[in-house]
XYZ file of C-alpha atoms in Angstrom:
227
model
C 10.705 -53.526 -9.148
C 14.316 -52.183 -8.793
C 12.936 -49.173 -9.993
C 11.134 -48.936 -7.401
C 13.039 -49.990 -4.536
C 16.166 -47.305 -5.956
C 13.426 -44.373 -5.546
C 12.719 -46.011 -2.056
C 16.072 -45.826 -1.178
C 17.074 -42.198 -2.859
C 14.070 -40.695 -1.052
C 13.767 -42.744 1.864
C 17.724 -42.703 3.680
C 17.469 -39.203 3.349
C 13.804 -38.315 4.951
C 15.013 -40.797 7.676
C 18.533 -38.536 8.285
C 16.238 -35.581 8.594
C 13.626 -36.920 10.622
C 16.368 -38.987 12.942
C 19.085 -36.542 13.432
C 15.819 -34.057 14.719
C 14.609 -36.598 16.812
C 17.259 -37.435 18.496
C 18.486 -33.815 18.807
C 15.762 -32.830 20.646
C 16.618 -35.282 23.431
C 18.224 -34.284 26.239
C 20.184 -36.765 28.560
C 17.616 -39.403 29.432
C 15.091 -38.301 26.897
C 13.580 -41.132 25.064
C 13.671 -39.839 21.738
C 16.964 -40.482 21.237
C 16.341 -44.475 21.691
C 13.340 -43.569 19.470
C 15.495 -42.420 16.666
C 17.543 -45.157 17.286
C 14.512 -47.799 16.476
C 13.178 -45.538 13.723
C 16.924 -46.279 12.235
C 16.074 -49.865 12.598
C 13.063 -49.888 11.537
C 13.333 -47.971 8.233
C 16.998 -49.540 6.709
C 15.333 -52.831 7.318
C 12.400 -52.191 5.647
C 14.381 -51.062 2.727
C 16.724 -53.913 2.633
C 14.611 -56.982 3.021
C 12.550 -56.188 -0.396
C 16.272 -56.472 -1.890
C 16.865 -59.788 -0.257
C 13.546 -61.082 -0.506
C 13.202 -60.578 -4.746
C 16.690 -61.655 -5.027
C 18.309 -58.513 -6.542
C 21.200 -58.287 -3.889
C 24.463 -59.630 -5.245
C 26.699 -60.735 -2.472
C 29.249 -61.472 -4.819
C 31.007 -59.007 -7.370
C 31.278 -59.631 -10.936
C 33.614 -57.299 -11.513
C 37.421 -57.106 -10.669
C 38.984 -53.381 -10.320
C 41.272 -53.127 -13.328
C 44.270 -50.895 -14.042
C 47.168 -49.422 -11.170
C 45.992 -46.006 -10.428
C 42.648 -46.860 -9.092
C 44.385 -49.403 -7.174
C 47.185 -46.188 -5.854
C 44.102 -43.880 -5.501
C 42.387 -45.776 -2.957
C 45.296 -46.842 -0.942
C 45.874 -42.927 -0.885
C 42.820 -43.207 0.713
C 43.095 -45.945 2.971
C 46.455 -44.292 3.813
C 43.882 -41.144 4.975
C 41.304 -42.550 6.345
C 44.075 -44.468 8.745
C 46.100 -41.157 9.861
C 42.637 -39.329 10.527
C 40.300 -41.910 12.144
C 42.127 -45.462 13.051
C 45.632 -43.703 14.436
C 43.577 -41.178 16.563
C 41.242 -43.777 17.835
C 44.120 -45.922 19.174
C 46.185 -43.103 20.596
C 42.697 -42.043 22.283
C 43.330 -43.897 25.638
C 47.025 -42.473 25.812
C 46.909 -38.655 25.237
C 44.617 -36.593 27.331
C 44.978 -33.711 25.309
C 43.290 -35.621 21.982
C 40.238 -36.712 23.877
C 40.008 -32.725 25.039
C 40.218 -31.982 21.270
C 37.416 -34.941 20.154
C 35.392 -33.878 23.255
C 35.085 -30.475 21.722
C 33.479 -31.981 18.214
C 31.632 -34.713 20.212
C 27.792 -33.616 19.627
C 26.131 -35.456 22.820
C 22.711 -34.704 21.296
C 23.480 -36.740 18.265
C 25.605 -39.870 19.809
C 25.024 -42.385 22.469
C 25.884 -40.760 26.114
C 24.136 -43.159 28.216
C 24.923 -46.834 29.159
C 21.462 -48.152 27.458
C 21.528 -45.620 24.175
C 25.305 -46.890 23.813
C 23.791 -50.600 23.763
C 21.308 -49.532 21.230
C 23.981 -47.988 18.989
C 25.758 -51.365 18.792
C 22.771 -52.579 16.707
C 22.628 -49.160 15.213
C 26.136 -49.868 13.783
C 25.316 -53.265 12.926
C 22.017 -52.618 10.727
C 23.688 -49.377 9.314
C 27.087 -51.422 8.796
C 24.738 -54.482 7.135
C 22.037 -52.664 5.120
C 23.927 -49.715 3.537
C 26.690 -52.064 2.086
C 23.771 -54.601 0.430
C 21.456 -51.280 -0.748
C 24.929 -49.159 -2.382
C 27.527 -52.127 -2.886
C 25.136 -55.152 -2.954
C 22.311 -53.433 -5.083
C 22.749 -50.347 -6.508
C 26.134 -50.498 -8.203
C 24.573 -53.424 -9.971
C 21.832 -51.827 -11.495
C 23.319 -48.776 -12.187
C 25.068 -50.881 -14.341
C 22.207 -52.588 -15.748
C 20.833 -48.977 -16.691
C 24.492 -48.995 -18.776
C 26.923 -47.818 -16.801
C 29.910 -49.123 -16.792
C 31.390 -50.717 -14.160
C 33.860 -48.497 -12.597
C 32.125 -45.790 -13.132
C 28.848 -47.284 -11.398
C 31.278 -48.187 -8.514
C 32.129 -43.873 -8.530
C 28.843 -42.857 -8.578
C 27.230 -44.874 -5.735
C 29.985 -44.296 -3.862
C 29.431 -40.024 -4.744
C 25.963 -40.697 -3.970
C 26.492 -42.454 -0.544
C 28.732 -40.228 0.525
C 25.939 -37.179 -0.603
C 23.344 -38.876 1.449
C 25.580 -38.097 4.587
C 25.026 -34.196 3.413
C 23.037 -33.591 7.310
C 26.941 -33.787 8.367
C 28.165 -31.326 6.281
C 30.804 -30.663 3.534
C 33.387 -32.673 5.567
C 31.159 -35.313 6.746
C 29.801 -35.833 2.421
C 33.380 -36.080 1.240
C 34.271 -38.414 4.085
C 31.814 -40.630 3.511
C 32.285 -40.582 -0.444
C 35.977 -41.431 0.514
C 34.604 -44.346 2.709
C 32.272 -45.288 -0.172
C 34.608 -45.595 -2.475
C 36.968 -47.917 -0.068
C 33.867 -49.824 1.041
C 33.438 -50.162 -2.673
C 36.817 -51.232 -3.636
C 37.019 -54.084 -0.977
C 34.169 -55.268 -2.590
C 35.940 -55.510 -5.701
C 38.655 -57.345 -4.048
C 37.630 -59.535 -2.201
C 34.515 -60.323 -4.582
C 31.782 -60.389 -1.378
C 30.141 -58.063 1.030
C 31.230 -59.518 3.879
C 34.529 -57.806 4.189
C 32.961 -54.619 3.628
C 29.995 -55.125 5.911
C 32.141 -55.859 9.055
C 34.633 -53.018 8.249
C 31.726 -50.452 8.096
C 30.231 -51.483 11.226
C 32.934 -51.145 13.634
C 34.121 -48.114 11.556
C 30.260 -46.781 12.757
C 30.765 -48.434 16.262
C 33.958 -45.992 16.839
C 31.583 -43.961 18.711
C 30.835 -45.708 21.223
C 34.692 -46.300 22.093
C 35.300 -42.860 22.033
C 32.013 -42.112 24.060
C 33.637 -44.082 26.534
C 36.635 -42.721 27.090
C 35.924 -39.022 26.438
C 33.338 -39.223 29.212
C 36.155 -40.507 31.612
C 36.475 -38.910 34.628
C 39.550 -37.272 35.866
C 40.446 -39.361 38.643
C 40.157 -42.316 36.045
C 43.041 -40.905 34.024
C 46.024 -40.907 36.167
C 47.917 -43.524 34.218
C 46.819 -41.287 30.665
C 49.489 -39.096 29.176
């Protein structure tokens, strides 16, 4: 059975990024297929995630406690980058006018929510992205990879190399930024010994679009009090 359900998942995330990302880039502004990519999204990680749940093979908990100090340095490195790239940015957002300019330039409106009902639909986006990803890499896959005899750090490397690889419809960049996220989502699991910390982190990381959707798309006359 987990056999099965780890060739589910290795074939099925990606066929869903390929058939999602050119669904919803063929929509234009009010086109439905965008909100139909959306539910497709839905649709698919659930139907992944609940045979998991249902035959008991997710582990909520970890066994395993991340040994040794430079690990431990590596992934603060990382936490350290992933903070100066995405979480300083998104909080000097509302204050300098000429970093929304620069995200508005990389901000694919074909891709991400641009209306007021497609940015409600991302929130559950986020959530079942944020929620199924961390219980099919974290919750289920690092623990049979080491059941096929892996060890345990270097289960918790390759899921996270493989999670980040499954992100390759966003290029180089967006592969090693997700492995780098992998391996942090990964590493809070190990320290804090449950998916819940990770789970919530990953879903507003993924809801960071919609924040920025909203104030990129501000009109002038709204930014008067902006730098």
């Amino acid at each position: 059975m987990n056999l099965i359900i780890s060739l589910l998942i290795l074939c099925g995330i990606p066929i869903l990024n390929i058939i999602t990302v050119k669904m919803i880039k063929s929509a234009t502004y009010n086109d439905r297929a965008k909100e139909l990519g959306y539910w497709l999204i839905y649709a698919v990680y659930w139907l992944i995630t609940l045979p998991i749940i249902l035959t008991n093979q997710m582990h909520f908990t970890a066994s395993y406690l991340m040994e040794g100090i430079m690990w431990h340095i590596i992934i603060w490195i990382l936490i350290a980058w992933i903070g100066l790239t995405v979480v300083l940015p998104a909080i000097l957002l509302p204050f300098v006018k000429q970093l929304r300019e620069k995200v508005s330039e990389n901000y694919d409106s074909k891709l991400y929510p641009v209306t007021g009902k497609q940015q409600f639909m991302f929130i559950f986006v986020a959530i079942t992205v944020g929620i199924c990803e961390e219980i099919i890499f974290r919750g289920f896959l690092q623990h049979y990879a080491v059941e096929l005899g892996l060890s345990e750090l270097w289960s918790f490397v390759i899921i996270s190399v493989i999670f980040g690889a499954g992100h390759f419809l966003q290029g180089l960049s967006g592969v090693i930024s997700s492995t780098i996220f992998g391996l942090i989502m990964g590493y809070l699991y190990f320290v804090t010994g449950s998916l819940f910390v990770p789970i919530i982190v990953h879903i507003v990381y993924d809801a960071k679009v919609i924040y920025m959707t909203r104030f990129i798309q501000k009109k002038p006359e709204d930014e008067k009090w902006y730098v």
